[in-house]
JSON list of C-alpha atoms and ligand atoms in Angstrom, two decimals:
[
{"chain": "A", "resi": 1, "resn": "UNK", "atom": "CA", "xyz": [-3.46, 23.26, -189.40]},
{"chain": "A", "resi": 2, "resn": "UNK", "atom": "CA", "xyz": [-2.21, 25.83, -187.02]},
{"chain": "A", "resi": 3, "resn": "UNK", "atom": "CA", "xyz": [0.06, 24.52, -183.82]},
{"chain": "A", "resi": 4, "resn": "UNK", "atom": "CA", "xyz": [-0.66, 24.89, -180.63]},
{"chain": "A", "resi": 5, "resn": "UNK", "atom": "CA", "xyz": [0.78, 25.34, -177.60]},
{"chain": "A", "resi": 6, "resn": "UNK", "atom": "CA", "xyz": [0.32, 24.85, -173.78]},
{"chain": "A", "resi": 7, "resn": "UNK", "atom": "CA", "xyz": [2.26, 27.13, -171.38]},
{"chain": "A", "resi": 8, "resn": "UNK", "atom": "CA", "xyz": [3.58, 25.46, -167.70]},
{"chain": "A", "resi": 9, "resn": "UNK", "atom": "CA", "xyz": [3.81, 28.50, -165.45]},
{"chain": "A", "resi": 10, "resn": "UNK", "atom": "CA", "xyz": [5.87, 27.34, -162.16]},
{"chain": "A", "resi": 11, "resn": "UNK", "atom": "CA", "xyz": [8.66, 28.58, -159.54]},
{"chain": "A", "resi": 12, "resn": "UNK", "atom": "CA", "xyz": [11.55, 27.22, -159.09]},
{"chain": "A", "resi": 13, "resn": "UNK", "atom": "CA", "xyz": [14.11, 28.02, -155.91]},
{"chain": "A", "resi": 14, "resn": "UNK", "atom": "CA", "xyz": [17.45, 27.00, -155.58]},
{"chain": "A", "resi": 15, "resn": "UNK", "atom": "CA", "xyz": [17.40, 26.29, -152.19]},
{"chain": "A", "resi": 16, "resn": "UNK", "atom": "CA", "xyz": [15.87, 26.12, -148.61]},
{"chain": "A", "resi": 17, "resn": "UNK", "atom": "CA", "xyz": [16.34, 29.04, -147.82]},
{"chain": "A", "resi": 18, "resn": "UNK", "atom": "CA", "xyz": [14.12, 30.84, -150.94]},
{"chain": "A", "resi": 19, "resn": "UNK", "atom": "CA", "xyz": [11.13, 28.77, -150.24]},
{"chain": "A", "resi": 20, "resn": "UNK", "atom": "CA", "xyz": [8.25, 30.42, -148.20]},
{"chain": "A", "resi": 21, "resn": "UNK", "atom": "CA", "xyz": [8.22, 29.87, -144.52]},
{"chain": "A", "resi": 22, "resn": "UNK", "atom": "CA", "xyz": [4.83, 27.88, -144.83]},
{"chain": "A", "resi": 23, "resn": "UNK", "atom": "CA", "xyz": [6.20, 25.54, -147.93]},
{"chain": "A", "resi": 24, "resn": "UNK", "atom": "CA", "xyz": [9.27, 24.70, -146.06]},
{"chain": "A", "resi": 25, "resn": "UNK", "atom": "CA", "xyz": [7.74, 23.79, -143.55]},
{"chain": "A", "resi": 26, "resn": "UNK", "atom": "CA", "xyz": [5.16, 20.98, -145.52]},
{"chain": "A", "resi": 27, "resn": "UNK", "atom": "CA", "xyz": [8.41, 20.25, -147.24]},
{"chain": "A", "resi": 28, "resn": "UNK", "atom": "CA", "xyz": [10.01, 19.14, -144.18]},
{"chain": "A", "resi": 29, "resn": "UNK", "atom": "CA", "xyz": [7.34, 17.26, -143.22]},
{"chain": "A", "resi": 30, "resn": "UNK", "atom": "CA", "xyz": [7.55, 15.27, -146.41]},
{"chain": "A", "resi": 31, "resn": "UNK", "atom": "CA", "xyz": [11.51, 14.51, -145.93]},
{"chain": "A", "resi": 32, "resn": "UNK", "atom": "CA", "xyz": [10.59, 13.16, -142.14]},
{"chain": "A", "resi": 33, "resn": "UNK", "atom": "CA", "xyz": [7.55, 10.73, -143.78]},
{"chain": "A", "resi": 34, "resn": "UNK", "atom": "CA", "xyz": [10.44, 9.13, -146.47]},
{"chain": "A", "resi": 35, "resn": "UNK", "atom": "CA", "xyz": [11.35, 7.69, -142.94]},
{"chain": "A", "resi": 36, "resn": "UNK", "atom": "CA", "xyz": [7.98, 5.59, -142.73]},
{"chain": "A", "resi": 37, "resn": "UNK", "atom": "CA", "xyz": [8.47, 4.35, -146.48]},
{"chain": "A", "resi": 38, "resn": "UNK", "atom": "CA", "xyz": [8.33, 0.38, -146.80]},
{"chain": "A", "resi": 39, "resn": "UNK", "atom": "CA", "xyz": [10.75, 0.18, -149.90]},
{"chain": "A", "resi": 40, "resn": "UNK", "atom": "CA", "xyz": [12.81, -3.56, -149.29]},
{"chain": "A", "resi": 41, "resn": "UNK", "atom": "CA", "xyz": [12.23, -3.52, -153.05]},
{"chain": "A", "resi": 42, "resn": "UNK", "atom": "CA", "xyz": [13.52, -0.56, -154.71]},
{"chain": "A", "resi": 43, "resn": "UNK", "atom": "CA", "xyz": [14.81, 1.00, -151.63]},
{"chain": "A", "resi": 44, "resn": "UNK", "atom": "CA", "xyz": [13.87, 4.10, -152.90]},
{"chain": "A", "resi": 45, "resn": "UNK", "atom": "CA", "xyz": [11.84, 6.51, -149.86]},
{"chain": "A", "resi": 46, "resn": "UNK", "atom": "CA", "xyz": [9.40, 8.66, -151.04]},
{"chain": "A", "resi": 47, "resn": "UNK", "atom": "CA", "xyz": [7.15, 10.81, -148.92]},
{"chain": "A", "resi": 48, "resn": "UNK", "atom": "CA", "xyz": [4.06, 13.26, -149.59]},
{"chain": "A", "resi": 49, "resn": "UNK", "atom": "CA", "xyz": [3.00, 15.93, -146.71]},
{"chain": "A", "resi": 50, "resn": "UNK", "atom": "CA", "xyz": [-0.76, 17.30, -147.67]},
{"chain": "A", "resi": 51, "resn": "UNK", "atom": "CA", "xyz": [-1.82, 20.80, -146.24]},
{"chain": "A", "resi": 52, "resn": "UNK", "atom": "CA", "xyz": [-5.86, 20.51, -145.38]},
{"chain": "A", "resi": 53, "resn": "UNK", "atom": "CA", "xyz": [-7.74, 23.89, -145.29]},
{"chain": "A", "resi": 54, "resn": "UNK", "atom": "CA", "xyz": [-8.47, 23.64, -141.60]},
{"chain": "A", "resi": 55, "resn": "UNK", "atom": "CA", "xyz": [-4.45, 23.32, -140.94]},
{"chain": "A", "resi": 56, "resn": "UNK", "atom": "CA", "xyz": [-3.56, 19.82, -140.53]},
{"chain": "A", "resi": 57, "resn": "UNK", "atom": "CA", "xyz": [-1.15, 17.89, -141.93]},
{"chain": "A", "resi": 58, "resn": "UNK", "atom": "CA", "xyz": [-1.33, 14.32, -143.83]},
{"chain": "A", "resi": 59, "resn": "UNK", "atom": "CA", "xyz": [1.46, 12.86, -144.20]},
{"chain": "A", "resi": 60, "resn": "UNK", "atom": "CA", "xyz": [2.41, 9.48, -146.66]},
{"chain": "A", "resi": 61, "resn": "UNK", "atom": "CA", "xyz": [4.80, 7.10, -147.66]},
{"chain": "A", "resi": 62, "resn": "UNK", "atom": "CA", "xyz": [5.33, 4.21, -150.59]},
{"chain": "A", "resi": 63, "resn": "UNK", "atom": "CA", "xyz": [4.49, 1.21, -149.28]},
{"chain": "A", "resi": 64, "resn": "UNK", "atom": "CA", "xyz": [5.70, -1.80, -151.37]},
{"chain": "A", "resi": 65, "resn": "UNK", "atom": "CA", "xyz": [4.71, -5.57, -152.23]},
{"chain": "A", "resi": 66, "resn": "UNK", "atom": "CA", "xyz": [6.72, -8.69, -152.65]},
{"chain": "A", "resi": 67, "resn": "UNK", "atom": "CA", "xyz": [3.98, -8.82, -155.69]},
{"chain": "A", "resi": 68, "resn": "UNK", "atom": "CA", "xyz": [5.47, -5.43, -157.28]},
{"chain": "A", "resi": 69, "resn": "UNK", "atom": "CA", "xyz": [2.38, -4.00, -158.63]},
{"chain": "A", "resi": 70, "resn": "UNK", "atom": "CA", "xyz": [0.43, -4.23, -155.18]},
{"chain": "A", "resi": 71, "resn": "UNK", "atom": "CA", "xyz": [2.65, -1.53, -153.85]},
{"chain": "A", "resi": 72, "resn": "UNK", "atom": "CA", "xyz": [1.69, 2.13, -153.10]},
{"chain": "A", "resi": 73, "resn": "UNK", "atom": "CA", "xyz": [3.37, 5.52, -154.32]},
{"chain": "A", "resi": 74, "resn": "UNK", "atom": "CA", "xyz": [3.82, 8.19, -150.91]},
{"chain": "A", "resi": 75, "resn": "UNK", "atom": "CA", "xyz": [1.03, 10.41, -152.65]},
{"chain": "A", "resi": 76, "resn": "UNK", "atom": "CA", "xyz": [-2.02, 7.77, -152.51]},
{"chain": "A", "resi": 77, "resn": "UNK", "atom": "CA", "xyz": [-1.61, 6.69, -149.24]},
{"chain": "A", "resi": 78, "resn": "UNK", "atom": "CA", "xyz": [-1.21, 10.31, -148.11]},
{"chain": "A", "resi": 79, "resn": "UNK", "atom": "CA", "xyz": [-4.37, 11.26, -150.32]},
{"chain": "A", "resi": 80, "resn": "UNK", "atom": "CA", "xyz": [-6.48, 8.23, -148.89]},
{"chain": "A", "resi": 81, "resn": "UNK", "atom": "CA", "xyz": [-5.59, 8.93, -145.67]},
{"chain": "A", "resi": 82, "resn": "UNK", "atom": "CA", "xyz": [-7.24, 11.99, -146.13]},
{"chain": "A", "resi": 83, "resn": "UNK", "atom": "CA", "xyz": [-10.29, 10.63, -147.86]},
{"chain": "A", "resi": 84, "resn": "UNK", "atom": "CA", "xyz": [-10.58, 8.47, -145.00]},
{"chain": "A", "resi": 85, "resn": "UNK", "atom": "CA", "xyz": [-9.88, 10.79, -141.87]},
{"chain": "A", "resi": 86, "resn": "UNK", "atom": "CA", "xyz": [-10.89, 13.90, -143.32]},
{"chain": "A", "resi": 87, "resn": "UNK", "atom": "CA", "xyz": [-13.66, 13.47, -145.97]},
{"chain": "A", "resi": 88, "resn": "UNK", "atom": "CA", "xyz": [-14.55, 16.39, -148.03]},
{"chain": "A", "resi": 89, "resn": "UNK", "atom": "CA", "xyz": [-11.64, 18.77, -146.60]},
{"chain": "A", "resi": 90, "resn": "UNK", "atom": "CA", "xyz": [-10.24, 20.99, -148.91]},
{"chain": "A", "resi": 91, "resn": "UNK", "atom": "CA", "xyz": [-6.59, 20.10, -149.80]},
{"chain": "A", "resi": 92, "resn": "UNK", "atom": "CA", "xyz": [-4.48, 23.14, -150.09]},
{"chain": "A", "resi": 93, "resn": "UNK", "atom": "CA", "xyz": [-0.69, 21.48, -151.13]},
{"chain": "A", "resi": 94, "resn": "UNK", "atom": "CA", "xyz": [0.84, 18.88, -151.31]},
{"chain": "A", "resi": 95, "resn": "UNK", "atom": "CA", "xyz": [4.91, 18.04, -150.40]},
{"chain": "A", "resi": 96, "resn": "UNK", "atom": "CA", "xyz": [6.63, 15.54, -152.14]},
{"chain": "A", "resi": 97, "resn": "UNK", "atom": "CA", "xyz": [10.20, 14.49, -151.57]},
{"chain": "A", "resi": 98, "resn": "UNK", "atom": "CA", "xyz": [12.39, 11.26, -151.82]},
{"chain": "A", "resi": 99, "resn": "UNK", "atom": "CA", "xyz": [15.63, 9.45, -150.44]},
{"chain": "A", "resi": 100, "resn": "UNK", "atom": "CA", "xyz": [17.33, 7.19, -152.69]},
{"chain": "A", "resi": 101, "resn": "UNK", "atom": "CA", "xyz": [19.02, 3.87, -151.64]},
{"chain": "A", "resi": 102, "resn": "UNK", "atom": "CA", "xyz": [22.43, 5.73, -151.40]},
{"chain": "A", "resi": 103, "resn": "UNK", "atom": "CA", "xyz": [23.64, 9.33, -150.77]},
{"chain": "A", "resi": 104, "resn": "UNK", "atom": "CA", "xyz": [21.03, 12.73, -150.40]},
{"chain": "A", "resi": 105, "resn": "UNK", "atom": "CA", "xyz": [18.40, 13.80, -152.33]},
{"chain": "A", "resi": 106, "resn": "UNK", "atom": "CA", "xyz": [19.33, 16.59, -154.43]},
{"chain": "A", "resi": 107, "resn": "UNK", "atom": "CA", "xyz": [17.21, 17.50, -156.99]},
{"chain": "A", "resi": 108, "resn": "UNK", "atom": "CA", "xyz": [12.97, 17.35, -156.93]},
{"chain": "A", "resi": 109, "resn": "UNK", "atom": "CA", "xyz": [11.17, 14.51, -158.42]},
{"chain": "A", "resi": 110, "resn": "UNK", "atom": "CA", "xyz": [7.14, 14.75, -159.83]},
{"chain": "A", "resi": 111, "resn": "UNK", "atom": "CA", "xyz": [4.77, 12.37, -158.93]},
{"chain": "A", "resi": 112, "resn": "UNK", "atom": "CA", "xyz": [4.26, 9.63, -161.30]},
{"chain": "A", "resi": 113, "resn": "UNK", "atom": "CA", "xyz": [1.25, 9.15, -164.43]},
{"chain": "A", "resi": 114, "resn": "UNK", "atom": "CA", "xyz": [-0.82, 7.15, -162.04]},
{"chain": "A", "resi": 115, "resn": "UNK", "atom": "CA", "xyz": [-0.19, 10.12, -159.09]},
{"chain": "A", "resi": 116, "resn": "UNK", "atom": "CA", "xyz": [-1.11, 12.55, -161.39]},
{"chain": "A", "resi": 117, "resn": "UNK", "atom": "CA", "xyz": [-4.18, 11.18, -162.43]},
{"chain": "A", "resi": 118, "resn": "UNK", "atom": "CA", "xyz": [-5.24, 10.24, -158.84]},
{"chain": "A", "resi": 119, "resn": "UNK", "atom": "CA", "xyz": [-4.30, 13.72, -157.66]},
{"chain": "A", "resi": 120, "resn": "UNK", "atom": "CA", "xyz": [-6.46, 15.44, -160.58]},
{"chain": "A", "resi": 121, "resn": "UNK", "atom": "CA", "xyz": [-9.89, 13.82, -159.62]},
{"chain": "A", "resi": 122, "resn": "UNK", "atom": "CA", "xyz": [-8.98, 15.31, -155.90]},
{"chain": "A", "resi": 123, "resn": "UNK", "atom": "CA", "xyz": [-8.42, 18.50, -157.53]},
{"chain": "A", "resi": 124, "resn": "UNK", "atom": "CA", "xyz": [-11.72, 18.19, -159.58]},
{"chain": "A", "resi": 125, "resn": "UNK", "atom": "CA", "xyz": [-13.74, 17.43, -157.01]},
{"chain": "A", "resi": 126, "resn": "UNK", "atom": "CA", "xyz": [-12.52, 20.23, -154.64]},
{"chain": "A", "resi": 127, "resn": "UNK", "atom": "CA", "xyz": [-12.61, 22.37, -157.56]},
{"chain": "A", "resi": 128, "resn": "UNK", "atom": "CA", "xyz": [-9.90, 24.53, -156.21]},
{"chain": "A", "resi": 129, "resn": "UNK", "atom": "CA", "xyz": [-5.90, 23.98, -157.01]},
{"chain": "A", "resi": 130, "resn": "UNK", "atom": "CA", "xyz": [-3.61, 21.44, -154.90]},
{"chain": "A", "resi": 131, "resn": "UNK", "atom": "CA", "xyz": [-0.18, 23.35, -155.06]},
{"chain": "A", "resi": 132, "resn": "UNK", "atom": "CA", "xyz": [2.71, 21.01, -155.15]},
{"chain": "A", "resi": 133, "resn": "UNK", "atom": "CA", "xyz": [6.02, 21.28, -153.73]},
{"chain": "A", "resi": 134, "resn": "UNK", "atom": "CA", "xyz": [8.57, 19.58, -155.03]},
{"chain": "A", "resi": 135, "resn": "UNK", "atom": "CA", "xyz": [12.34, 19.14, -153.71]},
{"chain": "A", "resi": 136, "resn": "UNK", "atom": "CA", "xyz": [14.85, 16.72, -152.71]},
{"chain": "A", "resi": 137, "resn": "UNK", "atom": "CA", "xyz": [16.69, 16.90, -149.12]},
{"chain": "A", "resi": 138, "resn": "UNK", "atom": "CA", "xyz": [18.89, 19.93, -150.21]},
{"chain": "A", "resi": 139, "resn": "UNK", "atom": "CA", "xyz": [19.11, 21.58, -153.88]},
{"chain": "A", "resi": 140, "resn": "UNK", "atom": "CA", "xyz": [16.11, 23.06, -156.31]},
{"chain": "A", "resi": 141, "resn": "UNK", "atom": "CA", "xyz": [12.53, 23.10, -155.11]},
{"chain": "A", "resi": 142, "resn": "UNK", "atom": "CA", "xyz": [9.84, 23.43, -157.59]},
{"chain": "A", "resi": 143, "resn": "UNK", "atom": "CA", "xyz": [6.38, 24.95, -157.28]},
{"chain": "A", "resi": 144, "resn": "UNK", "atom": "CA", "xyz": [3.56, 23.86, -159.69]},
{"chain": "A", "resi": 145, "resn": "UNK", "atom": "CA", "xyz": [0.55, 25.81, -158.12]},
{"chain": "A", "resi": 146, "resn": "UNK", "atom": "CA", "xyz": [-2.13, 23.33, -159.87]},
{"chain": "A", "resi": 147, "resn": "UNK", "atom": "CA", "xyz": [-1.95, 19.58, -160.75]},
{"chain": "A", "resi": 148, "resn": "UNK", "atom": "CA", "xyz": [-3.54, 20.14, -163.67]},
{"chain": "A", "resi": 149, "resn": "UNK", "atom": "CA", "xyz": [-1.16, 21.81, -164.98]},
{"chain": "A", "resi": 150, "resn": "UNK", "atom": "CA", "xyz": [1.20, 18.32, -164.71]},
{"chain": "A", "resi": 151, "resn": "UNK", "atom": "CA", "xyz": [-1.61, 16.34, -167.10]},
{"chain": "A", "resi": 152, "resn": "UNK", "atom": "CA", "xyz": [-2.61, 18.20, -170.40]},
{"chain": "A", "resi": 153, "resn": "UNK", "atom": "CA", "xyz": [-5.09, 16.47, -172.15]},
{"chain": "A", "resi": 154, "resn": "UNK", "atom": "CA", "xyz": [-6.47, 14.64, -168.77]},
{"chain": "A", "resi": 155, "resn": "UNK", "atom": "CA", "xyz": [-9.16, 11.87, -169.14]},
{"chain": "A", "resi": 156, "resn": "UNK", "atom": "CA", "xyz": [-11.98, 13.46, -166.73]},
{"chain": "A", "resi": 157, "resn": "UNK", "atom": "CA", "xyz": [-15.14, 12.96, -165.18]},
{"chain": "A", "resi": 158, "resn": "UNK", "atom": "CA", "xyz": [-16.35, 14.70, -168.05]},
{"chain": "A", "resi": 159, "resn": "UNK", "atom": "CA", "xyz": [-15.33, 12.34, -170.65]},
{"chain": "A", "resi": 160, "resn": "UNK", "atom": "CA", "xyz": [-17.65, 9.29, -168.74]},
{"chain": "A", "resi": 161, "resn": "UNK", "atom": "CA", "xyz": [-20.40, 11.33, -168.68]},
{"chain": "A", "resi": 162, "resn": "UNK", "atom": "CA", "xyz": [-20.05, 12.78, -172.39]},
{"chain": "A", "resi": 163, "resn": "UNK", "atom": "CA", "xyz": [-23.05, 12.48, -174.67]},
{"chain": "A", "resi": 164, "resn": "UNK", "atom": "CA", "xyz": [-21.99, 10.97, -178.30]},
{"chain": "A", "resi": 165, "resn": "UNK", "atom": "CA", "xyz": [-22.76, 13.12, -181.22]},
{"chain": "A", "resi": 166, "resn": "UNK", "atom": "CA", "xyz": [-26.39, 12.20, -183.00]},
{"chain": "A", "resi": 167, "resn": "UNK", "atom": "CA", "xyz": [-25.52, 9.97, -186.38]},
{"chain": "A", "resi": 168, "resn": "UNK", "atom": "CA", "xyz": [-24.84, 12.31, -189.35]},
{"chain": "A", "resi": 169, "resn": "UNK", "atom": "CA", "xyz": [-28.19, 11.92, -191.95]},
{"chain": "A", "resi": 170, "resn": "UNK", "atom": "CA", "xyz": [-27.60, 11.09, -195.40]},
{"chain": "B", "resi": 1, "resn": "THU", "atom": "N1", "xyz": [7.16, 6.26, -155.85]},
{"chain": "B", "resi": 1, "resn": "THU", "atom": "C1", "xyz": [6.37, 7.07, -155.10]},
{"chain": "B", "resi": 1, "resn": "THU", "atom": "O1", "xyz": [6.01, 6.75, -153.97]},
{"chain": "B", "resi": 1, "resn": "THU", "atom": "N2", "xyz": [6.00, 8.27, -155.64]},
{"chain": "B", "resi": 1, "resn": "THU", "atom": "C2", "xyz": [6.42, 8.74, -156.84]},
{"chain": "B", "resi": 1, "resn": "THU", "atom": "O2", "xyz": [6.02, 9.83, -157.25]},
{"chain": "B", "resi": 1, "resn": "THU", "atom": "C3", "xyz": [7.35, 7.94, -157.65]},
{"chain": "B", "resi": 1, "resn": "THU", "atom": "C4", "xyz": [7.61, 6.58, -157.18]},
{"chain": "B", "resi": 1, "resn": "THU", "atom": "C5", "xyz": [7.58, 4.98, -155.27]},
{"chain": "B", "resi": 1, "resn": "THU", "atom": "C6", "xyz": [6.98, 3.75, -155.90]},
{"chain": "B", "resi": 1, "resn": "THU", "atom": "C7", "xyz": [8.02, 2.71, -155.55]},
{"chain": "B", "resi": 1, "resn": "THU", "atom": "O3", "xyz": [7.75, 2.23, -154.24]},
{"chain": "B", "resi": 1, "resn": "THU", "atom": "C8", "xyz": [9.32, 3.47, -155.53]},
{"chain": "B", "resi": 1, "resn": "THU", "atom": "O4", "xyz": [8.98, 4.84, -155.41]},
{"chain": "B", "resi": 1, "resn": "THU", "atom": "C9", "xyz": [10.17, 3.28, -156.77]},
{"chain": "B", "resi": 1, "resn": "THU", "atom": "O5", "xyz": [9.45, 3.53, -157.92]}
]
């Protein structure tokens, strides 16, 4: 059987200063919406800053549950915000960064499986890329320019719709 291989193609910065004037800036936005997080629970802030097409920002944060599993990750509220305010505007990028209970973010975190797979069926449906800018409050940001590239072997649209093959004869 011959292996196979899939290729990630991002950028990574070391700091502030290397980013793009634009990405900063939707980064920044993302560190001030940590500050609307409701995280009692894990006390851990996360917010997401989306870019729309026509220029306006969307910003996000987690919002948590006394019943754990009822809480939100930054990037779906930010994302059904804009499914709500904005329907069927294109999303151009998406800021994520974080504040943990103690100390400054440092380093970039990616959005979780459930994020990922959320974020994809926006990204389908636009059919154009949602960059994603990654960082903490000061160290490495990371670039991925398409969520797709964050979940190989995605479960799509495509796979409901998918017709099974006819029964073999014989
Ligand atoms: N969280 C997010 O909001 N986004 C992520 O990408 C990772 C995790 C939230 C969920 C929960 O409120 C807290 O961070 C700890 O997992």
């Amino acid at each position: 059987m011959p292996a196979r291989s899939l290729t990630l193609n991002y950028v990574s910065y070391t700091d502030d200063a290397q980013l793009p004037a634009d990405e900063l800036m939707l980064l920044q936005q993302a560190r001030e919406a940590t500050r609307n997080a409701y995280a009692p629970y894990s006390h851990f802030q996360v917010g997401a800053a989306l870019r729309l097409a026509g220029g306006q920002i969307v910003v996000g944060a987690n919002q948590e549950n006394a019943s754990f599993p009822a809480g939100i990750c930054a990037e779906r509220v930010a994302l059904s915000a804009v499914a709500a305010q904005y329907p069927g505007t294109i999303i151009q990028a998406m800021a994520i960064s974080y504040q943990p209970a103690e100390g400054l973010s440092n380093h970039p975190i990616s959005p979780c499986g459930i994020c990922r797979q959320t974020l994809l069926e926006y990204e389908l449906r636009q059919q154009q890329p949602i960059r994603l800018i990654l960082g903490g409050f000061t160290g490495e940001i990371i670039v991925v320019p398409a969520v797709q590239l964050l979940l190989p072997f995605s479960f799509t649209p495509d796979d409901l719709s998918a017709k099974p093959a006819a029964p073999q004869k014989g």
